[in-house]
Amino acid sequence: MAQFRLQGSKVLAVDLSGDAVKAKNGSMVAYDGRMAFKKMTGGGDGLRGMVTRRLTGEQMEVMEVRGEGTCWFADRASEINLVSLRGEKLYVESSNLLCTDAGLRTGTTFTGLRGASQGNGLFTTTVEGSGQAALLSDGPAVVLRVSARYPLQVDPGAYIAHQGELRQQFQSGVSFRTFMGEGGGEAFQIRFEGEGLVYVQPSERNTIGGDV
């Protein structure tokens, strides 16, 4: 299995010994050894992934890197966060997914209004199996735990990913930024209930939530 390691907080080094990884197209910044690169149709494996991308306009350009040596990945000086999966499923915004073990299964899942409010379509990317995934964030990501006793409210623009037995619900109401007197703001918030982890970034992507 490929070995993931961070060099600093913004460069991912992946050591390969004949195996492969799937990475965001164009994110390779250097490599040594012998590597083969193949462009793939991203955003989900198989026919269902193709159909949902066409319906929603979701784009996820992916390349497969296979060989022996080390390959380095980065994307616009974004922070990189490593997630280890042991038979679990990770839900992640496609723009925040940098690299995964080739053995991990990627797909798409329906997320309802969250996609509509963000202008990203109604689906999000899933990563499932055993192995490592590297996530991108604008600033150092924060991992927040959700429990039955402590549900969590998240601004859609700050959401990156989540895992565990979590239920999502979209709620309208006073936005974080409107409450702080900064105007604009998101018209919706995501409420997570159950048991699991939610990854958020300290900077918000542009959304159309305030106009919905």
PDB file of C-alpha atoms in Angstrom:
ATOM      1  CA  MET A   1       0.000   0.000   0.000  1.00  0.00           C
ATOM      2  CA  ALA A   2       1.189   3.528  -0.771  1.00  0.00           C
ATOM      3  CA  GLN A   3       2.693   5.438   2.157  1.00  0.00           C
ATOM      4  CA  PHE A   4       1.369   8.964   2.727  1.00  0.00           C
ATOM      5  CA  ARG A   5       3.426  11.529   4.673  1.00  0.00           C
ATOM      6  CA  LEU A   6       3.331  15.286   4.978  1.00  0.00           C
ATOM      7  CA  GLN A   7       6.331  17.488   4.252  1.00  0.00           C
ATOM      8  CA  GLY A   8       5.367  20.655   6.056  1.00  0.00           C
ATOM      9  CA  SER A   9       1.620  21.272   6.025  1.00  0.00           C
ATOM     10  CA  LYS A  10       1.145  21.994   2.313  1.00  0.00           C
ATOM     11  CA  VAL A  11       2.983  19.203   0.472  1.00  0.00           C
ATOM     12  CA  LEU A  12       2.021  15.531   0.410  1.00  0.00           C
ATOM     13  CA  ALA A  13       4.735  12.948  -0.294  1.00  0.00           C
ATOM     14  CA  VAL A  14       3.547   9.495  -1.397  1.00  0.00           C
ATOM     15  CA  ASP A  15       6.013   6.571  -1.495  1.00  0.00           C
ATOM     16  CA  LEU A  16       5.052   3.968  -4.095  1.00  0.00           C
ATOM     17  CA  SER A  17       6.446   0.475  -4.554  1.00  0.00           C
ATOM     18  CA  GLY A  18       4.575  -0.719  -7.620  1.00  0.00           C
ATOM     19  CA  ASP A  19       1.174   0.367  -6.310  1.00  0.00           C
ATOM     20  CA  ALA A  20      -0.973   3.368  -7.254  1.00  0.00           C
ATOM     21  CA  VAL A  21      -2.860   6.386  -5.951  1.00  0.00           C
ATOM     22  CA  LYS A  22      -5.606   8.562  -7.381  1.00  0.00           C
ATOM     23  CA  ALA A  23      -4.943  12.297  -7.177  1.00  0.00           C
ATOM     24  CA  LYS A  24      -6.483  15.591  -8.223  1.00  0.00           C
ATOM     25  CA  ASN A  25      -5.510  16.244 -11.819  1.00  0.00           C
ATOM     26  CA  GLY A  26      -2.567  18.646 -12.064  1.00  0.00           C
ATOM     27  CA  SER A  27      -1.639  18.392  -8.378  1.00  0.00           C
ATOM     28  CA  MET A  28       1.677  16.556  -8.918  1.00  0.00           C
ATOM     29  CA  VAL A  29       4.579  18.958  -8.314  1.00  0.00           C
ATOM     30  CA  ALA A  30       7.575  16.561  -8.452  1.00  0.00           C
ATOM     31  CA  TYR A  31       8.530  12.881  -8.514  1.00  0.00           C
ATOM     32  CA  ASP A  32      11.520  10.584  -8.544  1.00  0.00           C
ATOM     33  CA  GLY A  33      11.833   6.991  -9.681  1.00  0.00           C
ATOM     34  CA  ARG A  34       9.643   5.518 -12.417  1.00  0.00           C
ATOM     35  CA  MET A  35       6.058   6.770 -12.607  1.00  0.00           C
ATOM     36  CA  ALA A  36       3.189   6.357 -15.045  1.00  0.00           C
ATOM     37  CA  PHE A  37       0.350   8.872 -15.154  1.00  0.00           C
ATOM     38  CA  LYS A  38      -3.133   8.208 -16.512  1.00  0.00           C
ATOM     39  CA  LYS A  39      -6.023  10.662 -16.625  1.00  0.00           C
ATOM     40  CA  MET A  40      -9.244   9.206 -15.245  1.00  0.00           C
ATOM     41  CA  THR A  41     -12.888  10.182 -15.265  1.00  0.00           C
ATOM     42  CA  GLY A  42     -13.381  11.397 -11.706  1.00  0.00           C
ATOM     43  CA  GLY A  43     -16.177  12.179  -9.303  1.00  0.00           C
ATOM     44  CA  GLY A  44     -17.169   8.569  -8.810  1.00  0.00           C
ATOM     45  CA  ASP A  45     -16.463   5.099 -10.132  1.00  0.00           C
ATOM     46  CA  GLY A  46     -18.691   3.434 -12.688  1.00  0.00           C
ATOM     47  CA  LEU A  47     -21.864   4.388 -14.517  1.00  0.00           C
ATOM     48  CA  ARG A  48     -23.599   5.946 -11.511  1.00  0.00           C
ATOM     49  CA  GLY A  49     -20.742   8.363 -11.040  1.00  0.00           C
ATOM     50  CA  MET A  50     -20.919   9.382 -14.707  1.00  0.00           C
ATOM     51  CA  VAL A  51     -24.672   9.917 -14.578  1.00  0.00           C
ATOM     52  CA  THR A  52     -24.664  11.978 -11.383  1.00  0.00           C
ATOM     53  CA  ARG A  53     -21.842  14.179 -12.662  1.00  0.00           C
ATOM     54  CA  ARG A  54     -23.799  14.852 -15.836  1.00  0.00           C
ATOM     55  CA  LEU A  55     -26.987  15.656 -13.920  1.00  0.00           C
ATOM     56  CA  THR A  56     -25.350  17.931 -11.371  1.00  0.00           C
ATOM     57  CA  GLY A  57     -22.461  19.418 -13.327  1.00  0.00           C
ATOM     58  CA  GLU A  58     -20.061  18.250 -10.601  1.00  0.00           C
ATOM     59  CA  GLN A  59     -16.505  18.083 -11.891  1.00  0.00           C
ATOM     60  CA  MET A  60     -13.676  16.081 -10.357  1.00  0.00           C
ATOM     61  CA  GLU A  61     -10.701  15.594 -12.636  1.00  0.00           C
ATOM     62  CA  VAL A  62      -8.567  12.702 -11.364  1.00  0.00           C
ATOM     63  CA  MET A  63      -5.292  11.089 -12.453  1.00  0.00           C
ATOM     64  CA  GLU A  64      -3.860   7.713 -11.503  1.00  0.00           C
ATOM     65  CA  VAL A  65      -0.192   7.635 -10.529  1.00  0.00           C
ATOM     66  CA  ARG A  66       1.491   4.224 -10.530  1.00  0.00           C
ATOM     67  CA  GLY A  67       5.129   3.228 -10.161  1.00  0.00           C
ATOM     68  CA  GLU A  68       8.128   3.002  -7.880  1.00  0.00           C
ATOM     69  CA  GLY A  69       9.560   6.020  -6.094  1.00  0.00           C
ATOM     70  CA  THR A  70       8.145   9.111  -4.459  1.00  0.00           C
ATOM     71  CA  CYS A  71       5.596  11.553  -5.829  1.00  0.00           C
ATOM     72  CA  TRP A  72       4.849  14.951  -4.296  1.00  0.00           C
ATOM     73  CA  PHE A  73       1.429  16.619  -4.490  1.00  0.00           C
ATOM     74  CA  ALA A  74       0.166  20.113  -3.620  1.00  0.00           C
ATOM     75  CA  ASP A  75      -2.672  22.407  -4.653  1.00  0.00           C
ATOM     76  CA  ARG A  76      -2.484  26.231  -4.520  1.00  0.00           C
ATOM     77  CA  ALA A  77      -0.613  26.180  -1.198  1.00  0.00           C
ATOM     78  CA  SER A  78      -3.672  24.710   0.558  1.00  0.00           C
ATOM     79  CA  GLU A  79      -3.260  22.934   3.874  1.00  0.00           C
ATOM     80  CA  ILE A  80      -3.288  19.119   3.638  1.00  0.00           C
ATOM     81  CA  ASN A  81      -4.928  16.823   6.171  1.00  0.00           C
ATOM     82  CA  LEU A  82      -4.488  13.030   6.285  1.00  0.00           C
ATOM     83  CA  VAL A  83      -7.424  10.753   7.082  1.00  0.00           C
ATOM     84  CA  SER A  84      -6.994   7.004   7.738  1.00  0.00           C
ATOM     85  CA  LEU A  85      -9.986   4.825   6.863  1.00  0.00           C
ATOM     86  CA  ARG A  86     -10.519   1.306   8.194  1.00  0.00           C
ATOM     87  CA  GLY A  87     -13.531   0.079   6.288  1.00  0.00           C
ATOM     88  CA  GLU A  88     -15.356   3.373   6.851  1.00  0.00           C
ATOM     89  CA  LYS A  89     -16.967   5.835   4.472  1.00  0.00           C
ATOM     90  CA  LEU A  90     -15.815   9.439   4.189  1.00  0.00           C
ATOM     91  CA  TYR A  91     -18.064  12.130   2.694  1.00  0.00           C
ATOM     92  CA  VAL A  92     -16.041  14.983   1.208  1.00  0.00           C
ATOM     93  CA  GLU A  93     -16.537  17.951  -1.102  1.00  0.00           C
ATOM     94  CA  SER A  94     -14.857  17.042  -4.392  1.00  0.00           C
ATOM     95  CA  SER A  95     -12.861  20.300  -4.443  1.00  0.00           C
ATOM     96  CA  ASN A  96     -11.325  19.342  -1.075  1.00  0.00           C
ATOM     97  CA  LEU A  97     -10.112  15.865  -2.097  1.00  0.00           C
ATOM     98  CA  LEU A  98      -6.416  15.791  -3.074  1.00  0.00           C
ATOM     99  CA  CYS A  99      -5.338  12.133  -3.119  1.00  0.00           C
ATOM    100  CA  THR A 100      -6.492   8.627  -2.133  1.00  0.00           C
ATOM    101  CA  ASP A 101      -5.109   5.114  -2.112  1.00  0.00           C
ATOM    102  CA  ALA A 102      -6.075   3.496  -5.410  1.00  0.00           C
ATOM    103  CA  GLY A 103      -7.770   0.699  -3.479  1.00  0.00           C
ATOM    104  CA  LEU A 104     -10.291   3.066  -1.916  1.00  0.00           C
ATOM    105  CA  ARG A 105     -13.637   3.184  -3.710  1.00  0.00           C
ATOM    106  CA  THR A 106     -14.911   6.603  -4.752  1.00  0.00           C
ATOM    107  CA  GLY A 107     -18.494   7.409  -5.602  1.00  0.00           C
ATOM    108  CA  THR A 108     -21.233   9.986  -5.219  1.00  0.00           C
ATOM    109  CA  THR A 109     -24.133  10.267  -2.808  1.00  0.00           C
ATOM    110  CA  PHE A 110     -27.241  12.429  -2.646  1.00  0.00           C
ATOM    111  CA  THR A 111     -27.006  15.208  -0.062  1.00  0.00           C
ATOM    112  CA  GLY A 112     -30.189  17.157  -0.730  1.00  0.00           C
ATOM    113  CA  LEU A 113     -30.379  20.859  -0.105  1.00  0.00           C
ATOM    114  CA  ARG A 114     -26.786  21.291   0.998  1.00  0.00           C
ATOM    115  CA  GLY A 115     -25.592  20.963  -2.584  1.00  0.00           C
ATOM    116  CA  ALA A 116     -28.315  23.264  -3.854  1.00  0.00           C
ATOM    117  CA  SER A 117     -27.432  26.025  -1.397  1.00  0.00           C
ATOM    118  CA  GLN A 118     -23.754  25.835  -2.294  1.00  0.00           C
ATOM    119  CA  GLY A 119     -24.290  25.746  -6.023  1.00  0.00           C
ATOM    120  CA  ASN A 120     -22.302  22.482  -6.217  1.00  0.00           C
ATOM    121  CA  GLY A 121     -25.109  20.166  -7.320  1.00  0.00           C
ATOM    122  CA  LEU A 122     -27.044  17.732  -5.138  1.00  0.00           C
ATOM    123  CA  PHE A 123     -24.289  15.159  -4.684  1.00  0.00           C
ATOM    124  CA  THR A 124     -21.052  14.898  -2.738  1.00  0.00           C
ATOM    125  CA  THR A 125     -18.081  12.563  -3.179  1.00  0.00           C
ATOM    126  CA  THR A 126     -17.682   9.436  -1.054  1.00  0.00           C
ATOM    127  CA  VAL A 127     -14.461   7.561  -0.296  1.00  0.00           C
ATOM    128  CA  GLU A 128     -14.810   4.081   1.198  1.00  0.00           C
ATOM    129  CA  GLY A 129     -12.590   1.175   2.255  1.00  0.00           C
ATOM    130  CA  SER A 130      -9.264   0.824   4.027  1.00  0.00           C
ATOM    131  CA  GLY A 131      -6.409   3.190   3.286  1.00  0.00           C
ATOM    132  CA  GLN A 132      -5.484   6.851   3.406  1.00  0.00           C
ATOM    133  CA  ALA A 133      -6.990   9.970   1.902  1.00  0.00           C
ATOM    134  CA  ALA A 134      -5.554  13.495   1.792  1.00  0.00           C
ATOM    135  CA  LEU A 135      -7.949  16.425   2.153  1.00  0.00           C
ATOM    136  CA  LEU A 136      -7.365  20.074   1.245  1.00  0.00           C
ATOM    137  CA  SER A 137      -8.409  23.006   3.381  1.00  0.00           C
ATOM    138  CA  ASP A 138      -8.065  26.771   3.189  1.00  0.00           C
ATOM    139  CA  GLY A 139      -6.134  27.165   6.432  1.00  0.00           C
ATOM    140  CA  PRO A 140      -5.571  24.425   9.034  1.00  0.00           C
ATOM    141  CA  ALA A 141      -8.625  22.173   9.261  1.00  0.00           C
ATOM    142  CA  VAL A 142     -10.398  21.607  12.553  1.00  0.00           C
ATOM    143  CA  VAL A 143     -11.885  18.195  13.395  1.00  0.00           C
ATOM    144  CA  LEU A 144     -15.053  18.452  15.489  1.00  0.00           C
ATOM    145  CA  ARG A 145     -16.654  15.494  17.241  1.00  0.00           C
ATOM    146  CA  VAL A 146     -20.414  15.021  17.152  1.00  0.00           C
ATOM    147  CA  SER A 147     -22.200  12.923  19.767  1.00  0.00           C
ATOM    148  CA  ALA A 148     -25.802  12.121  20.586  1.00  0.00           C
ATOM    149  CA  ARG A 149     -25.579  14.638  23.399  1.00  0.00           C
ATOM    150  CA  TYR A 150     -23.839  17.351  21.385  1.00  0.00           C
ATOM    151  CA  PRO A 151     -25.142  17.914  17.832  1.00  0.00           C
ATOM    152  CA  LEU A 152     -23.223  20.365  15.647  1.00  0.00           C
ATOM    153  CA  GLN A 153     -24.205  23.316  13.450  1.00  0.00           C
ATOM    154  CA  VAL A 154     -21.849  24.117  10.555  1.00  0.00           C
ATOM    155  CA  ASP A 155     -21.706  26.941   8.039  1.00  0.00           C
ATOM    156  CA  PRO A 156     -21.966  25.305   4.581  1.00  0.00           C
ATOM    157  CA  GLY A 157     -19.048  27.362   3.258  1.00  0.00           C
ATOM    158  CA  ALA A 158     -16.709  26.046   5.948  1.00  0.00           C
ATOM    159  CA  TYR A 159     -17.676  22.374   5.624  1.00  0.00           C
ATOM    160  CA  ILE A 160     -15.051  20.013   4.153  1.00  0.00           C
ATOM    161  CA  ALA A 161     -15.980  16.443   5.046  1.00  0.00           C
ATOM    162  CA  HIS A 162     -17.513  14.115   7.610  1.00  0.00           C
ATOM    163  CA  GLN A 163     -17.411  10.469   8.659  1.00  0.00           C
ATOM    164  CA  GLY A 164     -19.234   8.195  11.072  1.00  0.00           C
ATOM    165  CA  GLU A 165     -22.901   7.548  11.804  1.00  0.00           C
ATOM    166  CA  LEU A 166     -24.121  11.080  11.182  1.00  0.00           C
ATOM    167  CA  ARG A 167     -27.416  12.477   9.955  1.00  0.00           C
ATOM    168  CA  GLN A 168     -27.508  15.787   8.094  1.00  0.00           C
ATOM    169  CA  GLN A 169     -30.300  18.305   8.170  1.00  0.00           C
ATOM    170  CA  PHE A 170     -30.390  21.691   6.515  1.00  0.00           C
ATOM    171  CA  GLN A 171     -31.797  24.517   8.614  1.00  0.00           C
ATOM    172  CA  SER A 172     -32.581  28.125   7.870  1.00  0.00           C
ATOM    173  CA  GLY A 173     -32.173  30.838  10.464  1.00  0.00           C
ATOM    174  CA  VAL A 174     -29.798  33.512  11.698  1.00  0.00           C
ATOM    175  CA  SER A 175     -26.446  33.026  10.007  1.00  0.00           C
ATOM    176  CA  PHE A 176     -23.129  33.190  11.810  1.00  0.00           C
ATOM    177  CA  ARG A 177     -21.914  36.233   9.906  1.00  0.00           C
ATOM    178  CA  THR A 178     -25.222  38.097  10.087  1.00  0.00           C
ATOM    179  CA  PHE A 179     -25.223  37.535  13.849  1.00  0.00           C
ATOM    180  CA  MET A 180     -21.732  39.038  14.005  1.00  0.00           C
ATOM    181  CA  GLY A 181     -22.946  42.089  12.072  1.00  0.00           C
ATOM    182  CA  GLU A 182     -20.905  41.325   8.945  1.00  0.00           C
ATOM    183  CA  GLY A 183     -23.876  41.165   6.587  1.00  0.00           C
ATOM    184  CA  GLY A 184     -24.383  38.767   3.686  1.00  0.00           C
ATOM    185  CA  GLY A 185     -23.987  35.447   5.401  1.00  0.00           C
ATOM    186  CA  GLU A 186     -25.401  32.025   4.739  1.00  0.00           C
ATOM    187  CA  ALA A 187     -29.152  31.606   4.750  1.00  0.00           C
ATOM    188  CA  PHE A 188     -28.707  27.992   5.818  1.00  0.00           C
ATOM    189  CA  GLN A 189     -26.698  25.912   8.256  1.00  0.00           C
ATOM    190  CA  ILE A 190     -25.989  22.175   8.303  1.00  0.00           C
ATOM    191  CA  ARG A 191     -26.998  20.344  11.475  1.00  0.00           C
ATOM    192  CA  PHE A 192     -25.194  17.075  12.209  1.00  0.00           C
ATOM    193  CA  GLU A 193     -26.638  14.564  14.666  1.00  0.00           C
ATOM    194  CA  GLY A 194     -25.370  11.136  15.723  1.00  0.00           C
ATOM    195  CA  GLU A 195     -21.823   9.934  16.333  1.00  0.00           C
ATOM    196  CA  GLY A 196     -18.896  10.957  14.140  1.00  0.00           C
ATOM    197  CA  LEU A 197     -16.411  13.593  13.031  1.00  0.00           C
ATOM    198  CA  VAL A 198     -16.868  16.751  10.950  1.00  0.00           C
ATOM    199  CA  TYR A 199     -13.958  18.539   9.227  1.00  0.00           C
ATOM    200  CA  VAL A 200     -14.234  22.311   8.791  1.00  0.00           C
ATOM    201  CA  GLN A 201     -11.878  24.963   7.434  1.00  0.00           C
ATOM    202  CA  PRO A 202     -11.329  28.445   8.905  1.00  0.00           C
ATOM    203  CA  SER A 203     -12.109  30.122   5.587  1.00  0.00           C
ATOM    204  CA  GLU A 204     -15.316  29.904   3.605  1.00  0.00           C
ATOM    205  CA  ARG A 205     -15.658  28.994  -0.059  1.00  0.00           C
ATOM    206  CA  ASN A 206     -17.941  31.186  -2.140  1.00  0.00           C
ATOM    207  CA  THR A 207     -21.528  29.943  -2.010  1.00  0.00           C
ATOM    208  CA  ILE A 208     -24.916  31.178  -3.134  1.00  0.00           C
ATOM    209  CA  GLY A 209     -26.538  30.177   0.137  1.00  0.00           C
ATOM    210  CA  GLY A 210     -27.306  33.753   1.074  1.00  0.00           C
ATOM    211  CA  ASP A 211     -29.341  34.160  -2.101  1.00  0.00           C
ATOM    212  CA  VAL A 212     -31.383  30.965  -1.797  1.00  0.00           C
TER     213      VAL A 212
END
